[in-house]
Short mmCIF file of C-alpha atoms in Angstrom, two decimals:
data_model
loop_
_atom_site.label_atom_id
_atom_site.label_comp_id
_atom_site.label_asym_id
_atom_site.label_seq_id
_atom_site.Cartn_x
_atom_site.Cartn_y
_atom_site.Cartn_z
CA MET A 1 0.00 0.00 0.00
CA LEU A 2 1.26 3.45 -0.88
CA LEU A 3 0.80 6.90 0.65
CA THR A 4 2.34 9.95 -1.05
CA ILE A 5 2.70 13.40 0.47
CA ASP A 6 3.47 16.38 -1.77
CA ALA A 7 4.64 19.72 -0.42
CA VAL A 8 4.00 22.53 -2.88
CA GLY A 9 5.51 25.97 -2.48
CA ALA A 10 7.71 27.44 0.23
CA LEU A 11 7.70 24.39 2.52
CA ALA A 12 8.86 21.97 -0.21
CA PRO A 13 12.58 22.21 0.73
CA SER A 14 11.61 21.56 4.38
CA LEU A 15 9.66 18.33 3.85
CA SER A 16 12.61 16.10 4.73
CA PHE A 17 13.26 18.08 7.93
CA LEU A 18 9.61 17.79 8.96
CA LEU A 19 9.53 14.04 8.32
CA HIS A 20 13.03 13.46 9.77
CA LYS A 21 13.89 11.32 6.73
CA HIS A 22 16.84 12.00 4.42
CA PRO A 23 15.77 12.76 0.83
CA ASP A 24 18.82 11.21 -0.85
CA LYS A 25 18.24 7.60 0.12
CA VAL A 26 15.57 4.96 0.61
CA GLN A 27 15.06 4.18 4.28
CA SER A 28 13.40 1.02 5.61
CA PHE A 29 11.80 0.42 8.99
CA PRO A 30 10.79 -2.98 10.42
CA LEU A 31 7.25 -3.17 11.81
CA SER A 32 5.46 -6.02 13.55
CA PHE A 33 3.50 -6.84 10.39
CA GLY A 34 6.13 -6.17 7.71
CA ASN A 35 8.33 -3.30 6.58
CA ALA A 36 7.84 0.38 5.79
CA HIS A 37 9.94 2.18 3.19
CA VAL A 38 10.31 5.96 2.80
CA TYR A 39 11.71 7.57 -0.33
CA TYR A 40 11.53 10.86 -2.24
CA PRO A 41 10.86 10.59 -6.01
CA ILE A 42 10.67 14.39 -6.34
CA VAL A 43 12.88 16.94 -4.58
CA GLU A 44 12.71 20.37 -6.20
CA LYS A 45 12.71 23.96 -5.02
CA ASN A 46 8.93 24.36 -5.11
CA HIS A 47 7.81 20.72 -5.11
CA ALA A 48 8.82 17.76 -2.97
CA ARG A 49 7.19 14.35 -2.72
CA ALA A 50 7.66 11.74 0.01
CA CYS A 51 6.31 8.21 -0.32
CA LEU A 52 5.48 5.79 2.47
CA LEU A 53 5.30 2.26 1.07
CA LEU A 54 4.11 -0.60 3.27
CA ASP A 55 5.14 -4.17 2.52
CA VAL A 56 2.79 -6.19 4.71
CA ASP A 57 3.80 -9.78 5.44
CA PRO A 58 0.76 -12.12 5.78
CA VAL A 59 2.80 -14.54 7.87
CA GLY A 60 3.91 -11.65 10.07
CA MET A 61 0.26 -10.71 10.50
CA VAL A 62 -0.49 -14.18 11.87
CA ARG A 63 2.48 -14.05 14.21
CA GLY A 64 1.30 -10.65 15.33
CA ALA A 65 -2.05 -12.15 16.40
CA TYR A 66 -4.08 -10.54 13.63
CA ARG A 67 -7.58 -10.41 15.10
CA GLU A 68 -9.92 -9.66 12.25
CA SER A 69 -10.14 -13.15 10.71
CA ASP A 70 -12.75 -15.65 11.81
CA PHE A 71 -11.13 -18.67 10.13
CA MET A 72 -7.60 -19.83 9.49
CA LEU A 73 -7.67 -19.28 5.74
CA GLY A 74 -8.56 -15.69 6.42
CA HIS A 75 -5.15 -15.20 7.98
CA TYR A 76 -3.63 -15.52 4.52
CA VAL A 77 -6.41 -14.69 2.06
CA ASN A 78 -7.49 -11.09 2.66
CA ASP A 79 -6.96 -7.58 1.34
CA ARG A 80 -4.85 -6.33 4.25
CA PRO A 81 -1.50 -6.21 2.40
CA PHE A 82 -2.93 -4.11 -0.44
CA ILE A 83 -5.16 -1.41 1.08
CA ALA A 84 -4.62 1.64 3.26
CA SER A 85 -5.93 0.52 6.65
CA SER A 86 -4.99 0.52 10.32
CA PHE A 87 -1.58 -0.81 9.24
CA MET A 88 -1.01 2.56 7.57
CA SER A 89 -2.01 4.38 10.76
CA VAL A 90 0.53 2.37 12.74
CA ALA A 91 3.20 3.14 10.15
CA ILE A 92 2.42 6.87 10.27
CA ALA A 93 2.65 6.85 14.07
CA GLN A 94 5.95 4.96 14.14
CA VAL A 95 7.79 6.11 11.03
CA PHE A 96 6.61 9.75 11.10
CA SER A 97 6.36 10.05 14.89
CA ALA A 98 8.28 13.34 15.09
CA ALA A 99 6.13 15.00 12.41
CA LEU A 100 2.93 13.67 14.00
CA SER A 101 3.87 15.12 17.39
CA GLY A 102 5.01 18.45 15.91
CA ARG A 103 8.73 18.09 16.64
CA CYS A 104 11.58 19.20 14.38
CA LYS A 105 15.00 19.06 15.98
CA ASP A 106 16.89 21.15 13.43
CA HIS A 107 14.15 23.72 12.76
CA PRO A 108 11.69 23.80 15.70
CA GLU A 109 9.64 26.55 14.06
CA LEU A 110 8.72 24.43 11.02
CA PRO A 111 5.92 22.23 12.46
CA ASP A 112 3.71 25.28 13.06
CA GLN A 113 4.13 26.71 9.55
CA VAL A 114 1.18 26.46 7.19
CA GLY A 115 1.77 25.10 3.70
CA THR A 116 -0.04 23.56 0.74
CA TRP A 117 -0.18 19.77 0.88
CA LYS A 118 -1.39 17.12 -1.52
CA VAL A 119 -1.93 13.61 -0.21
CA GLN A 120 -2.68 10.59 -2.38
CA ILE A 121 -3.88 7.24 -1.04
CA ASP A 122 -3.63 4.76 -3.88
CA THR A 123 -6.04 2.18 -2.46
CA LEU A 124 -8.36 3.24 0.33
CA ALA A 125 -10.99 0.76 1.50
CA VAL A 126 -14.30 2.65 1.69
CA ARG A 127 -16.69 0.22 3.36
CA CYS A 128 -19.54 2.70 3.56
CA ASP A 129 -21.45 5.02 1.25
CA PRO A 130 -18.68 6.91 -0.68
CA VAL A 131 -20.46 10.19 0.07
CA TRP A 132 -18.94 9.91 3.55
CA LEU A 133 -15.55 10.77 2.05
CA HIS A 134 -16.92 14.23 1.33
CA HIS A 135 -18.84 14.46 4.62
CA VAL A 136 -15.70 13.72 6.61
CA PHE A 137 -12.86 15.43 4.73
CA GLU A 138 -14.49 18.58 3.38
CA PRO A 139 -15.39 20.08 6.82
CA LEU A 140 -11.68 19.82 7.63
CA GLY A 141 -10.82 22.04 4.66
CA TYR A 142 -9.80 19.40 2.12
CA GLN A 143 -10.46 19.43 -1.61
CA LEU A 144 -11.20 15.85 -2.55
CA THR A 145 -11.07 13.80 -5.74
CA THR A 146 -11.66 10.05 -6.05
CA GLU A 147 -11.21 7.36 -8.68
CA ASP A 148 -13.11 4.08 -8.64
CA VAL A 149 -11.25 0.77 -8.82
CA LEU A 150 -12.70 -2.33 -10.48
CA LEU A 151 -12.72 -5.59 -8.58
CA ASP A 152 -10.75 -7.13 -11.43
CA ASP A 153 -9.73 -5.45 -14.68
CA ALA A 154 -10.02 -8.82 -16.44
CA PHE A 155 -13.64 -9.18 -15.36
CA PRO A 156 -15.30 -5.75 -15.58
CA GLN A 157 -18.71 -7.38 -15.21
CA TRP A 158 -17.88 -8.01 -11.56
CA GLY A 159 -18.33 -4.29 -10.99
CA GLN A 160 -16.71 -1.76 -8.69
CA SER A 161 -14.68 -2.70 -5.66
CA PRO A 162 -14.96 -0.94 -2.27
CA TYR A 163 -11.52 0.54 -2.95
CA LYS A 164 -10.85 4.06 -4.18
CA LYS A 165 -7.88 6.13 -5.19
CA VAL A 166 -8.23 9.28 -3.09
CA THR A 167 -6.42 12.59 -3.56
CA LEU A 168 -6.65 15.25 -0.86
CA THR A 169 -5.43 18.85 -1.06
CA LYS A 170 -5.32 21.22 1.89
CA GLN A 171 -3.58 24.23 3.35
CA GLY A 172 -2.43 23.64 6.92
CA THR A 173 0.37 22.15 8.96
CA LEU A 174 1.83 18.73 8.22
CA ARG A 175 1.11 17.71 11.81
CA GLU A 176 -2.66 18.17 11.38
CA ILE A 177 -2.62 16.40 8.00
CA LEU A 178 -0.97 13.33 9.56
CA ALA A 179 -3.34 13.41 12.56
CA HIS A 180 -6.34 13.41 10.20
CA LEU A 181 -4.95 10.48 8.23
CA TYR A 182 -4.06 8.54 11.37
CA VAL A 183 -7.65 8.70 12.63
CA LEU A 184 -9.65 8.59 9.40
CA ILE A 185 -7.98 5.90 7.27
CA PRO A 186 -9.15 3.04 9.54
CA VAL A 187 -12.52 4.77 9.95
CA PHE A 188 -13.32 4.28 6.27
CA ASP A 189 -11.96 0.74 6.30
CA ASN A 190 -14.07 0.04 9.43
CA ALA A 191 -11.62 -2.64 10.59
CA LYS A 192 -8.51 -2.82 12.73
CA HIS A 193 -5.84 -5.45 12.94
CA TYR A 194 -5.50 -5.18 16.71
CA PHE A 195 -7.66 -5.07 19.83
CA VAL A 196 -9.56 -1.82 20.38
CA GLY A 197 -9.57 -0.79 24.04
CA ASN A 198 -8.85 2.17 26.30
CA ASP A 199 -5.46 2.72 24.66
CA GLU A 200 -7.19 3.37 21.35
CA LEU A 201 -9.57 5.76 23.05
CA ASP A 202 -6.59 7.76 24.37
CA LYS A 203 -4.96 7.79 20.93
CA LEU A 204 -8.18 9.02 19.33
CA LEU A 205 -8.49 11.90 21.78
CA LYS A 206 -4.82 12.81 21.39
CA GLN A 207 -4.84 12.87 17.58
CA GLY A 208 -8.33 14.41 17.51
CA GLN A 209 -7.27 17.33 19.67
CA GLY A 210 -8.35 20.63 18.15
CA TRP A 211 -10.56 19.28 15.34
CA LEU A 212 -12.64 16.24 16.26
CA SER A 213 -14.89 17.94 18.81
CA THR A 214 -16.09 20.50 16.25
CA HIS A 215 -16.49 18.08 13.37
CA PRO A 216 -20.15 17.85 12.26
CA HIS A 217 -19.90 14.05 11.96
CA LYS A 218 -17.75 13.30 15.01
CA ASP A 219 -20.22 10.67 16.28
CA TRP A 220 -19.87 8.68 13.05
CA VAL A 221 -16.08 8.96 13.12
CA ILE A 222 -15.82 7.92 16.77
CA GLN A 223 -18.17 4.95 16.41
CA ARG A 224 -16.25 3.47 13.50
CA TYR A 225 -12.82 4.24 14.96
CA LEU A 226 -13.75 2.41 18.19
CA ARG A 227 -15.50 -0.45 16.36
CA ARG A 228 -18.88 0.60 17.80
CA ASP A 229 -17.94 -0.43 21.33
CA ALA A 230 -20.76 1.31 23.23
CA ASN A 231 -18.76 1.94 26.42
CA LEU A 232 -15.72 3.31 24.58
CA VAL A 233 -17.85 5.49 22.31
CA ARG A 234 -19.73 6.94 25.27
CA SER A 235 -16.48 7.62 27.13
CA ALA A 236 -14.95 9.25 24.05
CA LEU A 237 -17.88 11.62 23.56
CA GLU A 238 -17.98 12.58 27.23
CA ARG A 239 -14.23 13.12 27.52
CA LEU A 240 -14.20 15.06 24.27
CA THR A 241 -16.88 17.35 25.68
CA LEU A 242 -14.92 17.86 28.89
CA GLN A 243 -11.73 18.46 26.96
CA GLU A 244 -13.28 21.33 25.05
CA GLU A 245 -15.28 22.74 27.98
CA PHE A 246 -12.19 23.28 30.12
CA ASN A 247 -9.23 24.88 28.43
CA PRO A 248 -6.70 25.73 31.16
CA GLU A 249 -4.84 28.07 28.84
CA GLU A 250 -7.86 30.38 29.02
CA GLU A 251 -7.70 30.65 32.81
CA PHE A 252 -6.88 34.16 33.97
CA THR A 253 -4.34 34.34 36.76
CA SER A 254 -1.91 36.86 38.12
CA GLU A 255 0.47 35.85 35.32
CA SER A 256 -1.96 36.57 32.50
CA ILE A 257 -4.00 39.64 33.42
CA THR A 258 -5.71 41.22 30.42
CA SER A 259 -8.19 44.03 30.04
CA SER A 260 -10.61 41.84 28.12
CA PRO A 261 -13.41 39.89 29.80
CA PRO A 262 -13.92 37.33 31.19
CA VAL A 263 -11.46 37.93 34.02
CA ASP A 264 -11.34 36.46 37.49
CA PRO A 265 -11.74 39.56 39.68
CA SER A 266 -9.51 37.95 42.27
CA VAL A 267 -6.56 38.74 40.03
CA GLN A 268 -7.68 42.28 39.27
CA ALA A 269 -7.40 43.38 42.89
CA THR A 270 -4.68 45.93 43.56
CA HIS A 271 -1.66 44.39 45.23
CA LYS A 272 1.30 46.00 46.83
CA ALA A 273 4.60 45.09 45.25
CA GLU A 274 5.52 42.80 48.11
CA GLU A 275 2.07 41.23 48.49
CA PRO A 276 1.56 37.87 46.73
CA THR A 277 -1.36 37.45 44.36
CA LEU A 278 -4.36 35.36 45.38
CA ASN A 279 -3.21 32.63 43.00
CA ALA A 280 0.20 32.53 44.69
CA GLN A 281 -1.43 32.50 48.13
CA ARG A 282 -3.62 29.60 47.03
CA TYR A 283 -0.63 27.57 45.84
CA ASP A 284 1.27 28.39 49.04
CA ALA A 285 -1.67 27.25 51.17
CA VAL A 286 -2.09 23.93 49.33
CA LEU A 287 1.66 23.29 49.32
CA GLY A 288 1.78 24.02 53.05
CA GLN A 289 -0.94 21.46 53.75
CA LEU A 290 0.82 18.83 51.65
CA LEU A 291 4.04 19.36 53.58
CA LYS A 292 2.19 19.43 56.90
CA CYS A 293 0.59 16.03 56.30
CA GLY A 294 3.97 14.52 55.36
CA ALA A 295 2.98 13.37 51.86
CA ARG A 296 5.79 12.03 49.71
CA SER A 297 3.79 11.09 46.62
CA VAL A 298 1.33 13.65 45.25
CA LEU A 299 -1.32 13.82 42.55
CA ASP A 300 -2.09 17.19 40.96
CA LEU A 301 -5.53 16.53 39.46
CA GLY A 302 -6.55 19.03 36.81
CA CYS A 303 -2.93 20.16 36.58
CA GLY A 304 -3.51 22.29 33.48
CA GLU A 305 -0.35 23.74 32.04
CA GLY A 306 1.69 22.85 35.12
CA LYS A 307 1.91 25.99 37.27
CA PHE A 308 1.32 24.19 40.56
CA LEU A 309 3.36 21.21 39.36
CA LYS A 310 6.29 23.60 39.09
CA ARG A 311 5.89 24.47 42.77
CA LEU A 312 5.68 20.79 43.71
CA PHE A 313 8.72 19.85 41.64
CA ALA A 314 10.82 22.56 43.31
CA GLU A 315 10.15 20.95 46.71
CA PRO A 316 12.61 18.05 47.24
CA HIS A 317 10.35 16.52 49.90
CA PHE A 318 8.10 15.05 47.18
CA HIS A 319 9.70 12.01 45.58
CA ARG A 320 6.83 11.16 43.19
CA ILE A 321 4.57 13.68 41.46
CA VAL A 322 1.90 12.95 38.85
CA GLY A 323 -0.10 15.60 37.04
CA MET A 324 -3.33 14.61 35.28
CA ASP A 325 -5.53 16.68 33.01
CA VAL A 326 -8.33 16.11 30.52
CA SER A 327 -6.74 18.49 28.00
CA ILE A 328 -3.93 17.02 25.93
CA ARG A 329 -3.05 20.51 24.74
CA ALA A 330 -2.51 21.64 28.34
CA LEU A 331 -0.33 18.60 29.05
CA GLU A 332 1.79 19.32 25.98
CA PHE A 333 2.20 22.90 27.23
CA ALA A 334 3.26 21.59 30.65
CA SER A 335 5.76 19.20 29.05
CA ARG A 336 7.30 22.10 27.12
CA ARG A 337 7.36 24.20 30.28
CA PHE A 338 9.44 21.53 32.04
CA ARG A 339 11.44 20.69 28.87
CA MET A 340 10.74 17.04 29.59
CA THR A 341 12.12 15.78 26.29
CA ASP A 342 15.62 16.53 27.62
CA TRP A 343 15.12 14.88 31.02
CA SER A 344 17.09 12.04 32.55
CA GLU A 345 15.32 8.83 33.56
CA SER A 346 15.44 9.76 37.26
CA ARG A 347 13.63 13.02 36.59
CA LYS A 348 11.03 11.28 34.46
CA GLU A 349 10.38 8.85 37.32
CA ARG A 350 9.87 11.72 39.76
CA LEU A 351 7.40 13.72 37.64
CA GLN A 352 4.92 12.25 35.18
CA LEU A 353 2.09 13.75 33.13
CA ILE A 354 -0.94 11.60 32.32
CA HIS A 355 -4.07 12.20 30.28
CA GLY A 356 -7.35 11.39 32.00
CA SER A 357 -10.57 12.61 33.52
CA LEU A 358 -11.54 12.92 37.16
CA ILE A 359 -14.97 11.43 36.50
CA TYR A 360 -13.71 8.02 35.29
CA LYS A 361 -12.15 5.34 37.47
CA ASP A 362 -8.44 5.10 36.79
CA LYS A 363 -6.07 2.64 38.47
CA ARG A 364 -3.17 5.02 37.80
CA LEU A 365 -4.51 7.23 40.61
CA ASN A 366 -4.19 4.53 43.27
CA GLY A 367 -1.47 4.39 45.91
CA PHE A 368 -0.68 8.09 46.47
CA ASP A 369 -0.19 9.83 49.79
CA ALA A 370 -2.07 12.96 48.77
CA ALA A 371 -4.05 14.60 45.99
CA ALA A 372 -4.40 18.30 45.23
CA VAL A 373 -7.52 19.48 43.40
CA VAL A 374 -6.94 23.21 42.98
CA GLU A 375 -9.76 25.29 41.43
CA VAL A 376 -11.07 22.38 39.36
CA ILE A 377 -14.48 21.23 40.58
CA GLU A 378 -16.23 24.46 39.56
CA HIS A 379 -15.37 23.64 35.92
CA LEU A 380 -17.48 20.46 36.05
CA GLU A 381 -21.21 20.20 35.60
CA PRO A 382 -22.81 19.69 39.04
CA ASP A 383 -24.25 16.30 38.04
CA ARG A 384 -20.68 15.03 37.47
CA LEU A 385 -19.51 15.77 41.00
CA GLU A 386 -20.82 12.45 42.30
CA ALA A 387 -18.63 10.64 39.76
CA LEU A 388 -15.64 12.72 40.88
CA ALA A 389 -16.30 11.78 44.51
CA GLN A 390 -16.44 8.10 43.60
CA VAL A 391 -13.20 8.22 41.60
CA LEU A 392 -11.19 10.26 44.08
CA PHE A 393 -12.51 9.33 47.52
CA ALA A 394 -13.97 5.84 47.00
CA GLN A 395 -11.59 4.33 44.43
CA ALA A 396 -8.22 6.17 44.49
CA ARG A 397 -8.47 6.91 48.25
CA PRO A 398 -5.29 8.91 48.88
CA MET A 399 -4.44 9.47 52.54
CA HIS A 400 -5.02 13.21 52.17
CA VAL A 401 -6.96 15.41 49.73
CA ILE A 402 -6.62 19.19 49.53
CA LEU A 403 -9.40 20.77 47.51
CA THR A 404 -10.03 24.45 46.76
CA THR A 405 -12.86 26.32 45.03
CA PRO A 406 -14.09 29.94 44.84
CA ASN A 407 -16.24 31.33 47.64
CA LYS A 408 -19.33 32.72 45.94
CA GLU A 409 -20.11 35.02 48.90
CA TYR A 410 -16.88 36.94 48.35
CA ASN A 411 -17.76 37.90 44.77
CA SER A 412 -19.64 41.01 45.87
CA VAL A 413 -16.37 42.46 47.17
CA TRP A 414 -15.29 43.15 43.58
CA GLU A 415 -17.22 46.02 42.04
CA SER A 416 -16.03 44.93 38.57
CA LEU A 417 -17.95 41.62 38.84
CA PRO A 418 -21.66 42.06 37.97
CA GLU A 419 -24.09 40.52 40.41
CA GLY A 420 -24.99 36.94 39.51
CA LYS A 421 -21.93 36.45 37.27
CA PHE A 422 -19.25 33.84 37.89
CA ARG A 423 -15.58 34.70 38.19
CA HIS A 424 -14.73 32.87 34.98
CA ALA A 425 -16.78 32.12 31.87
CA ASP A 426 -16.00 28.40 32.15
CA HIS A 427 -17.27 28.00 35.70
CA ARG A 428 -20.37 25.81 35.87
CA PHE A 429 -21.21 26.79 39.44
CA GLU A 430 -19.76 28.64 42.42
CA TRP A 431 -20.65 27.68 46.00
CA THR A 432 -21.27 29.54 49.20
CA ARG A 433 -19.33 28.34 52.24
CA GLU A 434 -22.38 26.48 53.50
CA GLU A 435 -22.89 24.69 50.16
CA PHE A 436 -19.23 23.71 49.92
CA GLN A 437 -19.03 22.47 53.49
CA SER A 438 -22.25 20.49 53.13
CA TRP A 439 -20.91 18.68 50.03
CA CYS A 440 -17.53 17.98 51.65
CA ASN A 441 -19.04 16.73 54.91
CA ARG A 442 -21.31 14.32 53.02
CA ILE A 443 -18.34 12.89 51.09
CA ALA A 444 -16.21 12.65 54.22
CA THR A 445 -18.91 10.70 56.05
CA ALA A 446 -19.62 8.35 53.14
CA CYS A 447 -15.96 7.62 52.33
CA ARG A 448 -14.51 7.59 55.87
CA TYR A 449 -12.51 10.81 55.85
CA SER A 450 -12.27 13.65 58.34
CA VAL A 451 -12.40 17.17 56.93
CA GLU A 452 -11.44 20.65 58.06
CA PHE A 453 -12.15 23.96 56.32
CA LEU A 454 -9.73 26.84 55.82
CA GLY A 455 -9.78 30.11 53.93
CA VAL A 456 -7.25 31.53 51.49
CA GLY A 457 -6.77 35.22 50.79
CA PRO A 458 -7.89 38.42 52.53
CA GLU A 459 -10.82 37.81 54.88
CA ASP A 460 -13.97 39.88 54.90
CA GLU A 461 -15.81 39.98 58.21
CA THR A 462 -19.14 38.78 56.77
CA ARG A 463 -18.22 37.24 53.43
CA GLY A 464 -15.18 35.19 54.34
CA THR A 465 -12.16 34.67 52.08
CA PRO A 466 -12.13 34.61 48.24
CA THR A 467 -10.99 30.95 48.16
CA GLN A 468 -12.30 28.19 50.38
CA MET A 469 -10.24 25.09 51.06
CA ALA A 470 -11.15 21.66 52.40
CA VAL A 471 -8.45 19.38 53.82
CA PHE A 472 -9.47 15.70 53.98
CA HIS A 473 -7.63 13.03 55.99
CA ARG A 474 -8.45 9.36 55.58
CA ILE A 475 -9.62 7.73 58.78
#
């Protein structure tokens, strides 16, 4: 099976840098099901072409526990070696891994540059109404042409095959082109050569970041990508919704004050030069509680782009730190902030970033001394808080949990915040002290924790502090 990528225009001389493959030689890469070969038939000033050729070994497929055949003959008699399918997605992920992740060692600015790209898939299995090619690719900005392929040229009366030669043209980055191909090629084939489980769900959300949630036919894409597994499809749709609802990069803190709404009034307050911002006070308070309880391993749940992780990492007392967030984009930002690609193994063991949601049970959260949930719960719909309580307090059960959220009563202190408005546009609710304490006490009783309540920030005599904090200790 053959995939060709043409760069037309200014980015043509940079294609080999983006793909991390030398244009002057054929390079081969062993895969579990055969071999992949990369070569450049055209290298010119304004036009470059790279080809990815897959040589699939049927015997290798059997040894690799190929799962799509229901009978032994099917291991050897099938169309897998000849069509663009999940094998091609695996090859893209492994052979073009740097380009797919947006990395370019020699020219780090290249992955974000927009160019004109032409992609040709010589034999794409389209096991659905062909109109779906247009429904799926055109909303992503592609111009699409297709050519039908006969089942057998020697027997035209047999009619058309489900295979098509597809040519796609688009302006964009190479990274987004490869992400689209990675997800969509097996969607049209509607088959995968390996087990589809939670790992595939994570890959879908990672490669779908920034485009899948807004696609008009995302349900169709997700169902076919996950082989119509009802639980996985439901999880994908819910996590995709959460991912888009909460974008930590849009949070307004003392480090990103702007004059444009919406702005958390807590960061608009006038501070003396030596007085820490409310955000800094909040981090100091949570860090102090973590040190006070003697925690050595800490979860930062809803870590965003890693601001509190930075404070945790600077404290040598913590020997294991894990940050989790629903937004892959935020995690990538955090990774760049820490420059994790250059880290030693010991550093990587001390701090890890994981993708996940607080409303789904996750064994990776088990076994920690403490968890910090800093300004996160107010970004969830209220009906999802019960799921959060089950995941954090009933399943993960860290020894200590430090949780903060805005105090709704304090909002009236800020004249710039209209009555009835939340501090941030993404907040789904904000609680009074009584509401927060009632929720925390109920969880503590049900899950066998004790809880104490503290305030963070300047205290008003009647309205309390701007941030309220609950400190849970497992009984």
